[in-house]
Amino acid sequence: MENMNLNQLNPLGSPFQYRNLGPYDSCKNMHCRHGRVCKINEIGNPTCICQAVTSCPVNTPELAQVCGTNNMTYRNPCEFFASKCLLEETEEEHNIHLDYMGPCKYIAPCVDNELNEFPLRLRDWLKNILIHVYEQSPGLLSQKERTAIQEIYDDEQRLQPGDYSLAQLSDDFNQNYHMYIYPVHWQFQQLDQHPIDGVLSHSELAPLRTTLIPLEHCTADFFKGCDFDKDRGVSLREWGTCFGIKEEDINPNFIF
């Protein structure tokens, strides 16, 4: 987990795209989801329609490839989302999502003991992401966020650099539990954007999930298990519980 490039958390870029057809075109301010483009309909109103797969780039590097949950490799995210859009009226569309970045490959099954250990590494990694942003991109944080992170940052500077065993990560969580509460909340806030509704959809989890799966084979099982009520969304309470945050410490008001 520590080898992850923290600058590649959102390989898909913005979750919205639009096509500017001209300075006076009403499509100019029309935002469409991935796989859709704006077009003026027969009565002159802008509408989002499925993007033609043939309009997607063809000669893209292997690193741009993505794997769908249907175990099909697509040359790039554009090709995946355009293909998915064309299936939107079918039952199949609801079951196909972007699984992970890179071509499809064998992902080893996640056994129970690995699944139990996974949150230890991921929780520490989320804290490191927050510290990285604090160090490298402080302008992205509000004053309230910087104040909340300051104690975490100062504490982290007292630790010796290096990799930590699962036992050490577990001990650190037990001894410094309060240092993990805010990073878990903050990461939820970063993902809950489209729309901001207190629930993480599959697409909102994608920037984190799709990057991790090729590196951590328990990723998919972990996030699937976080959806305790099986409603295809992860609430803040479910998210916090998955990361070992006590129920009394899960607080929507803690998100700035």
Coordinates of C-alpha atoms in Angstrom, one line a residue:
M1 CA 0.0 0.0 0.0
E2 CA 2.8 2.4 0.8
N3 CA 4.0 2.2 -2.8
M4 CA 0.9 3.8 -4.1
N5 CA 1.3 7.2 -5.9
L6 CA -0.9 9.5 -3.8
N7 CA -1.2 11.8 -6.8
Q8 CA -3.2 9.2 -8.8
L9 CA -6.2 8.9 -6.5
N10 CA -8.6 10.0 -9.3
P11 CA -7.4 8.4 -12.5
L12 CA -10.7 9.2 -14.2
G13 CA -10.4 12.9 -13.8
S14 CA -13.6 14.9 -13.4
P15 CA -16.7 12.7 -13.2
F16 CA -18.4 15.1 -15.5
Q17 CA -17.7 16.1 -19.1
Y18 CA -19.4 18.4 -21.6
R19 CA -18.9 19.3 -25.2
N20 CA -18.8 23.0 -26.1
L21 CA -20.4 23.3 -29.5
G22 CA -20.0 27.1 -29.8
P23 CA -20.2 30.3 -27.9
Y24 CA -23.9 30.7 -28.3
D25 CA -24.8 27.0 -28.1
S26 CA -26.9 26.0 -25.1
C27 CA -24.8 22.8 -24.7
K28 CA -22.0 25.1 -23.5
N29 CA -23.1 24.8 -19.9
M30 CA -24.6 21.3 -20.1
H31 CA -22.8 18.7 -18.0
C32 CA -23.1 15.1 -18.9
R33 CA -22.0 12.0 -17.1
H34 CA -19.2 9.7 -18.3
G35 CA -20.1 8.1 -21.6
R36 CA -22.5 10.8 -22.6
V37 CA -22.2 14.0 -24.7
C38 CA -24.5 17.0 -25.2
K39 CA -26.7 17.3 -28.3
I40 CA -29.4 19.8 -29.2
N41 CA -32.7 17.8 -29.6
E42 CA -35.4 18.5 -32.2
I43 CA -37.0 21.3 -30.2
G44 CA -33.7 23.0 -29.5
N45 CA -33.0 21.9 -26.0
P46 CA -29.7 20.4 -24.8
T47 CA -29.8 16.8 -23.9
C48 CA -27.3 14.1 -22.9
I49 CA -27.0 11.2 -25.3
C50 CA -24.7 8.2 -25.4
Q51 CA -21.3 8.9 -26.8
A52 CA -20.4 6.8 -29.9
V53 CA -17.7 4.3 -29.0
T54 CA -16.0 5.1 -32.3
S55 CA -15.4 8.6 -31.1
C56 CA -13.1 7.4 -28.3
P57 CA -9.3 7.3 -28.8
V58 CA -8.0 4.1 -30.4
N59 CA -4.2 4.3 -30.0
T60 CA -3.9 4.5 -26.2
P61 CA -1.1 3.0 -24.0
E62 CA -1.7 -0.1 -22.0
L63 CA -1.7 1.9 -18.9
A64 CA -4.9 3.6 -20.1
Q65 CA -6.8 0.3 -20.3
V66 CA -9.5 -0.5 -17.8
C67 CA -11.2 -3.7 -16.7
G68 CA -15.0 -3.9 -16.3
T69 CA -16.8 -6.0 -13.8
N70 CA -17.8 -8.1 -16.8
N71 CA -14.1 -9.1 -17.1
M72 CA -13.7 -7.3 -20.4
T73 CA -10.7 -5.1 -21.1
Y74 CA -11.4 -1.7 -22.6
R75 CA -8.8 0.4 -24.3
N76 CA -9.6 3.4 -22.1
P77 CA -12.3 4.7 -19.7
C78 CA -14.0 6.5 -22.6
E79 CA -14.6 3.2 -24.4
F80 CA -15.9 1.6 -21.3
F81 CA -18.4 4.3 -20.3
A82 CA -19.6 4.8 -23.9
S83 CA -20.2 1.0 -24.1
K84 CA -21.9 1.0 -20.8
C85 CA -24.2 3.9 -21.8
L86 CA -25.4 2.0 -24.8
L87 CA -26.6 -0.8 -22.5
E88 CA -28.5 1.6 -20.2
E89 CA -31.9 0.3 -21.1
T90 CA -30.9 -3.3 -20.3
E91 CA -30.6 -5.2 -17.1
E92 CA -26.9 -5.8 -18.0
E93 CA -26.1 -2.1 -17.6
H94 CA -26.9 -2.1 -13.9
N95 CA -24.5 -4.9 -13.3
I96 CA -21.5 -3.5 -15.2
H97 CA -19.1 -1.1 -13.5
L98 CA -15.5 0.0 -13.9
D99 CA -13.7 -2.6 -11.8
Y100 CA -10.1 -1.4 -11.8
M101 CA -7.4 0.4 -13.8
G102 CA -5.4 -1.7 -16.2
P103 CA -6.2 -4.7 -18.4
C104 CA -8.2 -7.5 -16.8
K105 CA -6.1 -10.1 -15.0
Y106 CA -6.4 -12.8 -12.5
I107 CA -7.3 -11.5 -9.0
A108 CA -6.6 -14.0 -6.3
P109 CA -9.5 -14.7 -4.0
C110 CA -9.5 -12.9 -0.7
V111 CA -9.5 -15.2 2.3
D112 CA -11.0 -14.3 5.7
N113 CA -7.8 -13.5 7.5
E114 CA -6.6 -11.3 4.7
L115 CA -10.0 -9.5 4.7
N116 CA -9.7 -8.9 8.4
E117 CA -6.1 -7.5 8.0
F118 CA -6.9 -5.3 5.0
P119 CA -8.5 -2.4 6.9
L120 CA -5.4 -2.0 9.0
R121 CA -3.3 -1.1 6.0
L122 CA -6.0 0.9 4.2
R123 CA -6.8 2.9 7.3
D124 CA -3.2 3.9 7.8
W125 CA -2.9 4.7 4.0
L126 CA -5.9 7.0 4.3
K127 CA -4.2 8.9 7.1
N128 CA -1.1 9.1 5.0
I129 CA -3.1 10.6 2.1
L130 CA -4.4 13.3 4.3
I131 CA -0.9 14.1 5.6
H132 CA 0.4 14.1 2.0
V133 CA -2.3 16.7 1.0
Y134 CA -1.4 18.8 4.1
E135 CA 2.2 18.8 3.1
Q136 CA 2.0 19.1 -0.7
S137 CA -1.2 20.9 -1.4
P138 CA -2.3 22.9 1.6
G139 CA -4.2 25.3 -0.6
L140 CA -6.8 22.5 -1.2
L141 CA -7.7 22.5 2.5
S142 CA -9.9 25.0 4.4
Q143 CA -8.7 26.6 7.6
K144 CA -10.9 24.3 9.6
E145 CA -9.4 21.3 7.8
R146 CA -5.8 22.4 8.4
T147 CA -6.6 23.0 12.0
A148 CA -8.0 19.5 12.4
I149 CA -5.1 17.9 10.6
Q150 CA -2.3 19.8 12.4
E151 CA -2.3 17.5 15.5
I152 CA -2.3 14.4 13.2
Y153 CA 0.6 15.9 11.2
D154 CA 2.6 16.8 14.2
D155 CA 2.2 13.3 15.7
E156 CA 3.2 11.6 12.4
Q157 CA 6.4 13.6 12.3
R158 CA 7.5 11.9 15.6
L159 CA 7.3 8.4 14.0
Q160 CA 10.4 6.9 12.4
P161 CA 10.0 6.4 8.6
G162 CA 9.6 2.9 7.3
D163 CA 7.1 0.1 6.8
Y164 CA 5.1 -1.2 9.7
S165 CA 3.9 -4.7 10.4
L166 CA 0.2 -5.4 10.8
A167 CA 0.7 -5.9 14.5
Q168 CA 2.3 -2.4 14.8
L169 CA -0.5 -0.9 12.8
S170 CA -3.0 -2.5 15.1
D171 CA -1.2 -1.3 18.2
D172 CA -1.0 2.2 16.8
F173 CA -4.7 2.3 16.1
N174 CA -5.5 1.1 19.6
Q175 CA -3.1 3.5 21.2
N176 CA -3.8 6.5 19.0
Y177 CA -7.4 5.8 18.0
H178 CA -8.3 9.5 18.1
M179 CA -5.8 10.2 15.3
Y180 CA -7.8 8.1 12.8
I181 CA -11.2 9.5 13.3
Y182 CA -10.8 12.6 11.2
P183 CA -8.9 10.9 8.3
V184 CA -11.7 8.4 7.9
H185 CA -14.4 11.2 7.9
W186 CA -12.3 13.4 5.5
Q187 CA -11.9 10.6 3.0
F188 CA -15.6 10.0 3.0
Q189 CA -16.2 13.7 2.3
Q190 CA -13.7 13.6 -0.6
L191 CA -15.6 10.7 -2.3
D192 CA -19.1 11.9 -1.6
Q193 CA -19.4 14.5 -4.4
H194 CA -21.8 13.5 -7.1
P195 CA -24.2 14.1 -5.5
I196 CA -23.3 15.1 -1.9
D197 CA -25.9 13.0 -0.2
G198 CA -24.2 11.2 2.7
V199 CA -24.0 7.9 0.7
L200 CA -21.1 6.6 -1.5
S201 CA -22.3 5.0 -4.8
H202 CA -20.2 2.6 -6.8
S203 CA -19.1 5.4 -9.1
E204 CA -18.1 7.6 -6.2
L205 CA -16.0 4.9 -4.7
A206 CA -14.3 4.3 -8.1
P207 CA -11.4 6.8 -7.8
L208 CA -10.2 4.9 -4.7
R209 CA -11.4 1.4 -5.5
T210 CA -10.3 1.1 -9.1
T211 CA -6.7 2.2 -8.2
L212 CA -6.4 -0.3 -5.3
I213 CA -7.8 -3.5 -6.7
P214 CA -4.7 -4.4 -8.8
L215 CA -2.5 -3.9 -5.8
E216 CA -4.7 -5.2 -3.0
H217 CA -6.9 -8.2 -4.0
C218 CA -9.2 -7.8 -1.0
T219 CA -10.3 -4.3 -2.1
A220 CA -13.5 -5.4 -3.8
D221 CA -14.6 -7.7 -1.0
F222 CA -13.9 -5.1 1.6
F223 CA -16.0 -2.3 0.0
K224 CA -18.8 -4.8 -0.9
G225 CA -18.8 -5.8 2.8
C226 CA -19.2 -2.2 3.9
D227 CA -22.6 -2.1 2.3
F228 CA -24.2 -3.8 5.4
D229 CA -27.8 -3.2 4.3
K230 CA -27.2 -4.2 0.7
D231 CA -28.7 -1.0 -0.8
R232 CA -25.8 -0.5 -3.3
G233 CA -24.5 2.5 -1.3
V234 CA -22.2 3.0 1.6
S235 CA -23.4 5.5 4.2
L236 CA -21.1 7.4 6.5
R237 CA -22.1 5.1 9.4
E238 CA -21.3 2.0 7.3
W239 CA -18.0 3.6 6.1
G240 CA -16.9 4.5 9.7
T241 CA -17.9 1.1 11.0
C242 CA -15.8 -0.6 8.3
F243 CA -12.7 1.2 9.4
G244 CA -13.3 0.4 13.1
I245 CA -14.6 3.9 14.1
K246 CA -16.9 3.6 17.1
E247 CA -20.5 4.4 16.5
E248 CA -20.5 7.3 19.0
D249 CA -17.5 8.9 17.0
I250 CA -19.2 8.8 13.6
N251 CA -20.5 12.3 13.2
P252 CA -21.8 13.9 10.0
N253 CA -21.0 17.3 11.5
F254 CA -17.3 16.3 11.7
I255 CA -17.2 16.7 7.9
F256 CA -16.5 20.3 6.9

